[in-house]
Coordinates of C-alpha atoms and ligand atoms in Angstrom, one line a residue:
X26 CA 107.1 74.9 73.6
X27 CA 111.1 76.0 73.8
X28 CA 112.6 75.6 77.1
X29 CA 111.2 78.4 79.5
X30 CA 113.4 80.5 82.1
X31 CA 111.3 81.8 85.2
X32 CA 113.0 84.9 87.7
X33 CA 111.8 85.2 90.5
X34 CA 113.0 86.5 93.8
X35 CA 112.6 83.0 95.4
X36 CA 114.1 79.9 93.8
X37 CA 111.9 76.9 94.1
X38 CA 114.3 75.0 96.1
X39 CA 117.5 75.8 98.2
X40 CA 120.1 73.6 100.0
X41 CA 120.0 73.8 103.7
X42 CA 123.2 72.3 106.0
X43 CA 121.9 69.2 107.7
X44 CA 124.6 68.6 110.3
X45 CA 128.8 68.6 109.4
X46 CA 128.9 66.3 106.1
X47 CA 126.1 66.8 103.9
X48 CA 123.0 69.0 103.2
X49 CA 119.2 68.7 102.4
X50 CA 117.0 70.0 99.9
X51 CA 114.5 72.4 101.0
X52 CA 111.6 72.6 98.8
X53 CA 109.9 75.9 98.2
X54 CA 106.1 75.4 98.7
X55 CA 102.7 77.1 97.2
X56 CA 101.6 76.9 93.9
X57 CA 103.6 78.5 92.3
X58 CA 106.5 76.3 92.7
X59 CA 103.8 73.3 91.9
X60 CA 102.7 74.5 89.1
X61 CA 105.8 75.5 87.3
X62 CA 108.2 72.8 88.5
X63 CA 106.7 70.5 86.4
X64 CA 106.7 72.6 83.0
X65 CA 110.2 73.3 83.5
X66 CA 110.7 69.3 84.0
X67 CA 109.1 68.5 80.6
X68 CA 109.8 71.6 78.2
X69 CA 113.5 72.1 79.7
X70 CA 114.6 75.5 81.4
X71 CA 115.8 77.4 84.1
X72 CA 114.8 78.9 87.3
X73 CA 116.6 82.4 88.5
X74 CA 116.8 83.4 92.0
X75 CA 118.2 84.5 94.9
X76 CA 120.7 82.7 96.4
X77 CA 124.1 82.3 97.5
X78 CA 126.0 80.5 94.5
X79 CA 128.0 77.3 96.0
X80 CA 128.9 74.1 95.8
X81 CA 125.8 72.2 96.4
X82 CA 124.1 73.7 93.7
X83 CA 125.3 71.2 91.3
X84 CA 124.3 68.4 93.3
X85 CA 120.6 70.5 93.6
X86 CA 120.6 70.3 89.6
X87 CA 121.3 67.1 89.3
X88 CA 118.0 65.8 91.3
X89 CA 115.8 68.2 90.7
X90 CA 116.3 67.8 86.6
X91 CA 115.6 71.0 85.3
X92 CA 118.3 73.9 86.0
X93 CA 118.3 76.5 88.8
X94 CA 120.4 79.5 88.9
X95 CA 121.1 81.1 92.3
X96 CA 121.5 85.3 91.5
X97 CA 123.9 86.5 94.6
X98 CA 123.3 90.1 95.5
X99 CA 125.9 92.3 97.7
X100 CA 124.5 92.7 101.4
X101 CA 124.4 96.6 100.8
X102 CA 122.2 96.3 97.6
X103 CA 119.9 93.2 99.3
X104 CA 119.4 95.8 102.4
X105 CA 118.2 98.7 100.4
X106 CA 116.4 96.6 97.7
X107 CA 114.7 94.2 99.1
X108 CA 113.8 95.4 102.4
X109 CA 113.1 98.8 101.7
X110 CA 112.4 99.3 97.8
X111 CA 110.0 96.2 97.4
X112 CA 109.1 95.8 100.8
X113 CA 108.8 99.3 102.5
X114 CA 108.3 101.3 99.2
X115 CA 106.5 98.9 96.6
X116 CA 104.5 96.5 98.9
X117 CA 102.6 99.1 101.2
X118 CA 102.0 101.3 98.1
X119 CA 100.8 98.5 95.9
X120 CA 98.3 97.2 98.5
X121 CA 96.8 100.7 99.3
X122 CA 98.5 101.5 102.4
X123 CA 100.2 104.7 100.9
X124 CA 101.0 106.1 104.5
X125 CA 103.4 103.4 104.9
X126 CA 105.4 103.8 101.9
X127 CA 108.4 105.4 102.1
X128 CA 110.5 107.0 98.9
X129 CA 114.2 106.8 99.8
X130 CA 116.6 107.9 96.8
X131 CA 119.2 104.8 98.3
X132 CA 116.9 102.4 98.2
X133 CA 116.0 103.3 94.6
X134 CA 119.5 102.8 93.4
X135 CA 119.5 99.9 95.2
X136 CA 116.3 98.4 93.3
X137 CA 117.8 99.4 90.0
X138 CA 121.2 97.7 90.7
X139 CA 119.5 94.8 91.4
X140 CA 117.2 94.7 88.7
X141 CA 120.4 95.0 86.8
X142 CA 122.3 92.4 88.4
X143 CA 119.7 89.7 88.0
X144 CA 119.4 90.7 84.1
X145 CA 123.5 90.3 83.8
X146 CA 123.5 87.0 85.6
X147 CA 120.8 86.1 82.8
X148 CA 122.6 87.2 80.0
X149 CA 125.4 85.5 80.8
X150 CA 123.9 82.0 81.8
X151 CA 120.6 81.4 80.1
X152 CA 120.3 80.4 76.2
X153 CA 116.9 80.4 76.1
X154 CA 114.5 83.5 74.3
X155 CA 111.2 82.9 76.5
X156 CA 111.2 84.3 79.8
X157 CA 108.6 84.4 82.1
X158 CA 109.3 87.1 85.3
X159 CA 107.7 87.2 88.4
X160 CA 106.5 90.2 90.9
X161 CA 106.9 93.5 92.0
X162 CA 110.3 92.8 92.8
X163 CA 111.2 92.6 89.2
X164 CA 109.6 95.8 87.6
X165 CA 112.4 97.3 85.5
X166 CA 113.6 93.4 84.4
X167 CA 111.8 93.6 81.5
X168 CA 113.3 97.1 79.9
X169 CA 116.7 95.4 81.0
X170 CA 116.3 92.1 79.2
X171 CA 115.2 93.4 76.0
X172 CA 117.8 95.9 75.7
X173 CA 120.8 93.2 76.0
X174 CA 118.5 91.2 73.4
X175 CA 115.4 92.5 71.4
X176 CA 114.2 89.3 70.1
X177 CA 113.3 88.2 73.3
X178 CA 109.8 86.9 74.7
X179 CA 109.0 88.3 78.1
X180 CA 106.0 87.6 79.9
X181 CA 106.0 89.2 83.4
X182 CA 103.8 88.7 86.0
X183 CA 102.4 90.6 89.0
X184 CA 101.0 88.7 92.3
X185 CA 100.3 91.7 94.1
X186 CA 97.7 94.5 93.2
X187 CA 98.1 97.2 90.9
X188 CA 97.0 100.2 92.7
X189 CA 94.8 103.1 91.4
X190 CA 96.8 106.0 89.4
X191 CA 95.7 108.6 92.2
X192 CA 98.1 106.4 94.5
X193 CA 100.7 105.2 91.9
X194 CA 101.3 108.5 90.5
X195 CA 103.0 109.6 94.0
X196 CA 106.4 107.1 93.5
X197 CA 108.9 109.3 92.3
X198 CA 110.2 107.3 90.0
X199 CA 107.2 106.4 88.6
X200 CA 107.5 106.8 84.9
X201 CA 110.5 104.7 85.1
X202 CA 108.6 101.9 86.7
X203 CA 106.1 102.0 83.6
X204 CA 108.9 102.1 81.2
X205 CA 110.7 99.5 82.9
X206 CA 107.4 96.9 83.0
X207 CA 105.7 97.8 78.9
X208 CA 109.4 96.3 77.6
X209 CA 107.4 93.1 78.8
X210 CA 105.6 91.6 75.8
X211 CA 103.0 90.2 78.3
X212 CA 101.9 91.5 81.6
X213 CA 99.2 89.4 83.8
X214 CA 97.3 90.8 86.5
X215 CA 94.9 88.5 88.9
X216 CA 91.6 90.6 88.5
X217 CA 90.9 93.3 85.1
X218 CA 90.7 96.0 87.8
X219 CA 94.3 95.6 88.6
X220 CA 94.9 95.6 84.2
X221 CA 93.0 98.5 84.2
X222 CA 94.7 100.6 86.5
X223 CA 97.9 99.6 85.1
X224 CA 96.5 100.8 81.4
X225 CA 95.2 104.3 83.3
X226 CA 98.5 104.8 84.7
X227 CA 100.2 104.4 81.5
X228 CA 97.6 106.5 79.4
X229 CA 97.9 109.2 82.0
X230 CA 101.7 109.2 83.0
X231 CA 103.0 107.8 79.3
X232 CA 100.3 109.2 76.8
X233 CA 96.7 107.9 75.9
X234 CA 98.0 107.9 72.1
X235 CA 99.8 104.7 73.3
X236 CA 97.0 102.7 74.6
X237 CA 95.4 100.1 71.9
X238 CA 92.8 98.4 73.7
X239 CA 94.4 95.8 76.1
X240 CA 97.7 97.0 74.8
X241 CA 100.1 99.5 74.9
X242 CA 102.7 100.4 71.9
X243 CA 106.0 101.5 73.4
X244 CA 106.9 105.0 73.0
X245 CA 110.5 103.7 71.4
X246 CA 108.6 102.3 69.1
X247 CA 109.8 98.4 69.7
X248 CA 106.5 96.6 69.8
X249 CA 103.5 96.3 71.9
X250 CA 103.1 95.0 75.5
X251 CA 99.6 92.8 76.1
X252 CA 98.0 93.5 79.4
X253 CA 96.3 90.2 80.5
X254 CA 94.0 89.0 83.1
X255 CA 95.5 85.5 84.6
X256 CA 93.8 85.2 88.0
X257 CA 96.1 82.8 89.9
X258 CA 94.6 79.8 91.6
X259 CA 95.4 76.9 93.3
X260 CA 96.2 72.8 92.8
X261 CA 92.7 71.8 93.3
X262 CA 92.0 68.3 93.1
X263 CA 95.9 67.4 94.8
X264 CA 94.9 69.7 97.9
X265 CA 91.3 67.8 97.9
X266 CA 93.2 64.7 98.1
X267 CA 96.3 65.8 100.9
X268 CA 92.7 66.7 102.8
X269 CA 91.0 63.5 102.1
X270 CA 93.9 61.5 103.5
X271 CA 93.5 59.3 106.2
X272 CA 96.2 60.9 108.7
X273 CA 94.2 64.2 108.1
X274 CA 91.1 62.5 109.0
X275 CA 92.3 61.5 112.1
X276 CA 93.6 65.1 112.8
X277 CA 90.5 66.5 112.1
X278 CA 88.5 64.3 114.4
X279 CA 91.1 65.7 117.2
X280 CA 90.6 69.6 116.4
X281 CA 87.0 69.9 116.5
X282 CA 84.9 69.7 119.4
X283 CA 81.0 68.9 119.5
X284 CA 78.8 72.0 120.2
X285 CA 82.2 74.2 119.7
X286 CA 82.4 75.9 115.8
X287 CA 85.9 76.3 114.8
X288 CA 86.4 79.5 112.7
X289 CA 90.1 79.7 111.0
X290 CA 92.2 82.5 110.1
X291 CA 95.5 81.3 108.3
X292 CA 97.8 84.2 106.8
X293 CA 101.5 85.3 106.3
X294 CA 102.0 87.7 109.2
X295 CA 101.6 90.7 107.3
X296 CA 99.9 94.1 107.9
X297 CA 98.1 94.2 104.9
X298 CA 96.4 91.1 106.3
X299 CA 94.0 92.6 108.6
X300 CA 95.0 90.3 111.8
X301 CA 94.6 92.9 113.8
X302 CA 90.9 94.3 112.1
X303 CA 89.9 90.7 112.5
X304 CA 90.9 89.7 116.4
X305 CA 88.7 93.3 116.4
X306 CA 86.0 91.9 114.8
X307 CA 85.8 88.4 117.1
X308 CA 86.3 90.6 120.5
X309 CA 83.2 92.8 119.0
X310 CA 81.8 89.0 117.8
X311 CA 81.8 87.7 122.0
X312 CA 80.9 91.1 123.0
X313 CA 77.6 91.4 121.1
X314 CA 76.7 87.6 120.9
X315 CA 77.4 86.7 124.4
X316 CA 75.5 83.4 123.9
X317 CA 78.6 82.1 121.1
X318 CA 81.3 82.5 124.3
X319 CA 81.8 78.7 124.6
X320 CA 80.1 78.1 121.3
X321 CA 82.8 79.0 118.9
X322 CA 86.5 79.2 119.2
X323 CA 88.6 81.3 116.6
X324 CA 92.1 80.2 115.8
X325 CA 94.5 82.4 114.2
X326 CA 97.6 80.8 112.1
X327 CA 100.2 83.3 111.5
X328 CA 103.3 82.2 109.2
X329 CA 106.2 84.5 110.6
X330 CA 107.0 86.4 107.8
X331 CA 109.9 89.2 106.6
X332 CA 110.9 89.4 110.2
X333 CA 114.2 91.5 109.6
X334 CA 111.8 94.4 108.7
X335 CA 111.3 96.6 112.0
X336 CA 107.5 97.0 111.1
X337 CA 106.7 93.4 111.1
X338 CA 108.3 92.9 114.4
X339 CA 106.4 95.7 116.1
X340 CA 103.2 94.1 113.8
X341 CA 103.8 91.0 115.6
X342 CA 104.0 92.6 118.7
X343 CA 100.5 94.3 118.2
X344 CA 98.7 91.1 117.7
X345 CA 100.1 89.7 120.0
X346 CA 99.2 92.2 122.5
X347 CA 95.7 92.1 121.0
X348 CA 95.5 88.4 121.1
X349 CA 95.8 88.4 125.1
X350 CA 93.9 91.5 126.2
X351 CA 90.7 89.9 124.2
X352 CA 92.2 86.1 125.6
X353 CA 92.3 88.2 129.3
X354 CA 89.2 89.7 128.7
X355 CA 86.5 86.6 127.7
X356 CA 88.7 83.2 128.9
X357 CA 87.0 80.9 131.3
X358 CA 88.5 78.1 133.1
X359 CA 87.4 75.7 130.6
X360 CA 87.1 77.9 127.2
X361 CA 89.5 80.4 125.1
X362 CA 88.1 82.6 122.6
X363 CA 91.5 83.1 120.6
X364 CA 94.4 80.4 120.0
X365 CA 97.2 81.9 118.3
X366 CA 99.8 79.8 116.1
X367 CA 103.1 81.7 114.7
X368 CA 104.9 80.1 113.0
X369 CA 104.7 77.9 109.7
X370 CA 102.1 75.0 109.8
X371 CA 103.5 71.4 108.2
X372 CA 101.0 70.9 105.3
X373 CA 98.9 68.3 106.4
X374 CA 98.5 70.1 109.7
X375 CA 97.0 73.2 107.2
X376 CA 94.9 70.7 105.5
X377 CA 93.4 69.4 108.7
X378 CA 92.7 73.1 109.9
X379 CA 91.0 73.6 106.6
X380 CA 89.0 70.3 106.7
X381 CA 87.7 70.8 110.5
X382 CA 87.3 75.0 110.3
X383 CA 83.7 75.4 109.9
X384 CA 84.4 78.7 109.0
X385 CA 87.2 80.6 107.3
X386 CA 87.7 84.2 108.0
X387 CA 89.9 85.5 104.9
X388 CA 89.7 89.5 105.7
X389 CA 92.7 91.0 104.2
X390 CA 92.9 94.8 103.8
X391 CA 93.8 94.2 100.3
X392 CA 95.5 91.2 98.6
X393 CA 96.6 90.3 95.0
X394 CA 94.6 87.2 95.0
X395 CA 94.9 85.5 98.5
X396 CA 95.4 81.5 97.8
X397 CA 94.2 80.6 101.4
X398 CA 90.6 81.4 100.8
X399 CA 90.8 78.4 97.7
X400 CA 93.2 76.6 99.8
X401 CA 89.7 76.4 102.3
X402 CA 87.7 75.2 99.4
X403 CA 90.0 72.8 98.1
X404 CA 90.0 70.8 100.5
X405 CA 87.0 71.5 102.0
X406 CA 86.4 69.3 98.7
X407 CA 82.3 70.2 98.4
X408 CA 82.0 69.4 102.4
X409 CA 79.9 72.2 104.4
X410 CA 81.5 75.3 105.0
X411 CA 81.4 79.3 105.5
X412 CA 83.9 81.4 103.8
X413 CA 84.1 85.1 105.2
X414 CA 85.8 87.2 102.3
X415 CA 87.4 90.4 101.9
X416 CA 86.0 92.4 99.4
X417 CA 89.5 94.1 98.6
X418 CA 90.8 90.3 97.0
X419 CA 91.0 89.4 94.0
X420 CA 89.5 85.9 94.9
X421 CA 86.3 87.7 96.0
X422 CA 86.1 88.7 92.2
X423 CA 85.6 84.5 92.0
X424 CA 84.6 83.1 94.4
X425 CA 80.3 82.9 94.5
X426 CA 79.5 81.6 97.6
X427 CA 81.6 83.3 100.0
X428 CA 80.2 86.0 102.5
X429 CA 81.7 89.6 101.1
X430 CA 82.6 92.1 103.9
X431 CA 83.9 95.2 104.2
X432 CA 88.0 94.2 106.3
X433 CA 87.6 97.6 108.1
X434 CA 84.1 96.7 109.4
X435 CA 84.6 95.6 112.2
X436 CA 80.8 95.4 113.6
X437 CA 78.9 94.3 109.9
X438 CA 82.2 91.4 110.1
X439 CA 81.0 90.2 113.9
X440 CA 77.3 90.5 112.3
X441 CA 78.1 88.2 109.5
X442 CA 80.2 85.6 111.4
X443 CA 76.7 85.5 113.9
X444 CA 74.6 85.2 110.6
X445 CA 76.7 82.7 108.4
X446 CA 77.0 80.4 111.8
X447 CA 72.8 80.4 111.5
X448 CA 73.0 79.1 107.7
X449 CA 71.6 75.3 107.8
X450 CA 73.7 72.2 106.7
X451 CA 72.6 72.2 103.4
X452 CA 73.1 75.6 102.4
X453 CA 76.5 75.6 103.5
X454 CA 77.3 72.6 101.7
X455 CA 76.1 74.3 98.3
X456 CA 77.6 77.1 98.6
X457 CA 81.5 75.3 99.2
X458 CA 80.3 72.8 96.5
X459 CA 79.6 75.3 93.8
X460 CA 83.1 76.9 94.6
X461 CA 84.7 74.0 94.6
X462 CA 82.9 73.1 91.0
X463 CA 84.5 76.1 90.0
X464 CA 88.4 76.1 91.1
X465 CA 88.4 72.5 89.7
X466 CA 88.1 74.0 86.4
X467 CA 90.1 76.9 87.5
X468 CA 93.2 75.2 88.8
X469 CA 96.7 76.2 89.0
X470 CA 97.2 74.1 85.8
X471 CA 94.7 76.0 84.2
X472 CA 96.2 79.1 85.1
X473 CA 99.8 77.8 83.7
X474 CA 98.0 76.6 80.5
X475 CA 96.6 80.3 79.3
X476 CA 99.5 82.3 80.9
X477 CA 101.6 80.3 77.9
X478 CA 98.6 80.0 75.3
X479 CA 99.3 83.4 73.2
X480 CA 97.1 86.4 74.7
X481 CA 94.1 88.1 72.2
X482 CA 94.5 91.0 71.7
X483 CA 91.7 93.7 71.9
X484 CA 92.2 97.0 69.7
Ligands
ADQ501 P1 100.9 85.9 99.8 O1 100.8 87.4 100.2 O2 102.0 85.2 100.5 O3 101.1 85.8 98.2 P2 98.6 84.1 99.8 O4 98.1 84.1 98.4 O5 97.5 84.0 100.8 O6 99.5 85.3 100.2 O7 99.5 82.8 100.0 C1 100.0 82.5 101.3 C2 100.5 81.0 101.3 O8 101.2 80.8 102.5 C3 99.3 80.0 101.2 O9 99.7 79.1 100.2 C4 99.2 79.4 102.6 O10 98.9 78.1 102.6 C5 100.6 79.6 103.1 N1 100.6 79.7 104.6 C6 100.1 80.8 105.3 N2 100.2 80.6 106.6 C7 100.9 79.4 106.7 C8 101.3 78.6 107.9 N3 101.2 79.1 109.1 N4 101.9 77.5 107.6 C9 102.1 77.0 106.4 N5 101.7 77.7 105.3 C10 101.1 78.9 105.5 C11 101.2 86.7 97.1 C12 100.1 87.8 97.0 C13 98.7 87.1 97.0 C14 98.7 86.1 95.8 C15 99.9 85.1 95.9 C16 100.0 84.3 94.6 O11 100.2 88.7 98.1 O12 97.7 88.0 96.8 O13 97.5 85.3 96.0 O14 101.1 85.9 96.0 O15 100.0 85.1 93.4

């Protein structure tokens, strides 16, 4: 393999000021940045991000061994780009929520300039011809790249959903988007419903005379673009170990409490999420089961997330309203219903959540994937367990052995948490075992493996 360059809008690691004389290195976690650091250690290559370009960065290079390339974008573009095109245009539209989505001609320009300043600071660093680019943040990259060079190979890939054409046609700059992604020689998707809208919204907004099966020939005539299905996943048998360790044991023994189930939520504090559907669904749970008050205890980890966005602060305020009128509401003296965690979880403190929740409540209104809900089964490692899925994830497309529910259901979720807390030892066991079968042959390595194995083409 030739020496890969990833962009994304994160870069796996950055430099952080520890104290007057020197500076630490903060590693980016998730699996992305597990899987790929490693590739990019053996086959060579560079990682493209955002990021301040300084001093330190050499220093970075030097211990990390492979080459990371900080992509500084002017404070007016970063506003209009980053928080509103991807996160206040791109992000609610993506995931459904088209009432949230606004279409501002600024931040547009913004997005574009971006887009443009990240393929400039490639041109003029990178030597290398295979370039893999990451997210909804990164749409029009791919028209970009291949302009300045044609001979390039460009995978791209996209975490998030791609929405239906009777929602993506309303972006007003929509057929540039298309344009912008089918320069890609590759696109992944996590689940073939998300390919398939992506090939409807081509055929419908491009031409159907350009669809070829899985593909799509480019109206200019410069090739074909291969529309995948890559379903991401997660570092199974590591994650089973971090769970398995003794320090996590000993955690574990300290979170759960005999006679009291332990039900988990653990998410990015993000409205398309479901927090607030969910805290619904365990206030309904108490309220119709009175018999589980005292027998089950839900805790809610929320990592605080794109905070400088006005609507994730008046989120945050929501749940947290919603977290003490239902607290106010069924607390006794000795018992809580709801504990509520914001802020970001050191990892063996998320593995001993997963290890001692008996049941995971994953109940996002729609999500690309959702990594948390294999997280659970990771390192639940085959041990007894009840996973409560979202039916709008791509994981629920996977994962047999998780209980499918409607996120807006807020009754049939309470009636499910009271009938998966009946389910006997055994059952429970199976179920997380035969999951856990499966994302052990499904890893993140996996995953790596087939996104660079050539793709087949259908015709
Ligand atoms: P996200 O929307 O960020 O990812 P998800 O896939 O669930 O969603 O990943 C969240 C990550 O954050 C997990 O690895 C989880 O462990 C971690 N995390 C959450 N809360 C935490 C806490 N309090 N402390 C520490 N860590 C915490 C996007 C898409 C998803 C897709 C991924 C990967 O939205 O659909 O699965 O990319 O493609």
């Amino acid at each position: 393999m030739s020496p890969l360059t990833i962009i994304a809008n994160k870069l796996p690691v950055r430099p952080v000021r520890a104290g007057s004389r020197g500076w630490k290195l903060e590693r980016g976690e998730g699996g992305l940045v597990a899987a790929l650091a490693p590739v990019l250690l053996e086959h060579g290559g560079t990682w493209f991000g955002n990021g301040e370009p300084g001093e330190d960065w050499d220093a970075v290079r030097a211990h990390i061994g492979y080459e990371v390339y900080p992509v500084s974008i002017p404070e007016k573009i970063q506003q209009g780009f980053y928080a509103g095109f991807c996160n206040a245009t791109l992000w609610p539209l993506f995931h459904d929520l088209l009432g949230r989505s606004r279409f501002e001609p600024g931040w547009w320009y913004a997005y574009r300039e971006a887009n443009e300043i990240f393929a400039q600071a490639f041109d003029e660093q990178a030597g290398t011809q295979d370039i893999w680019v990451h997210d909804y943040h990164f749409l029009l990259l791919p028209e970009l790249l291949r302009r300045s060079d044609p001979k390039r190979y460009i995978r791209f890939f996209l975490h998030i959903p791609f929405p239906a054409f009777e929602i993506f046609r309303h972006i007003p700059w929509r057929e540039e988007l298309l344009l912008g992604l089918i320069a890609a020689d590759e696109i992944g998707f996590h689940t073939a419903l998300y390919r398939d809208s992506f090939l409807d919204a081509v055929a419908r907004l491009l031409g159907q005379e350009y669809i070829r099966g899985n593909s799509v020939v480019r109206p200019d005539g410069s090739g074909r673009c291969v529309a995948r299905v890559l379903p991401i996943s997660v570092d199974t048998q590591s994650l089973a170990a971090k769970a398995a360790q003794e320090v996590v044991h000993k955690r574990v023994r300290e979170l759960r409490h005999p006679g009291v189930s332990l039900l988990l939520g653990v998410d990015r504090l993000d409205y398309t999420k479901g927090i607030p559907e969910r805290l619904m669904a365990i206030e309904n749970f108490f309220e119709r089961y009175p018999d589980m008050r005292k027998r089950a205890s839900f805790v809610q980890v929320a990592v605080p997330s794109r905070g400088e966005v006005e609507e994730y602060r008046q989120h945050r305020r929501e749940i947290e309203e919603l977290v003490g009128r239902i607290n106010g509401r069924f607390s006794t003296p000795d018992w809580e219903p709801i504990r509520y965690i914001h802020r970001h979880l050191a990892p063996n403190e998320l593995m001993a959540l997963y290890k001692a929740a008996d049941l995971a409540l994953v109940t996002p209104l729609c999500d690309g994937m959702n990594l948390v809900a294999k997280e659970y089964v990771a390192a639940k490692a085959g041990d007894p367990g009840i996973l409560i899925l979202s039916e709008f994830t791509g994981a629920s497309t996977e994962l047999d052995g998780a209980f499918l529910v409607n996120p807006h259901h807020i009754e049939r979720i309470a009636d499910t948490l009271f009938q998966s807390l009946q389910t006997s030892v055994e059952e429970r066991r199976a179920n997380m075992e035969r999951m856990y079968r499966f994302l052990e042959k499904r890893d993140i390595h996996a995953w790596v493996r087939d996104a660079l194995s050539p793709p087949s083409v259908a015709t």
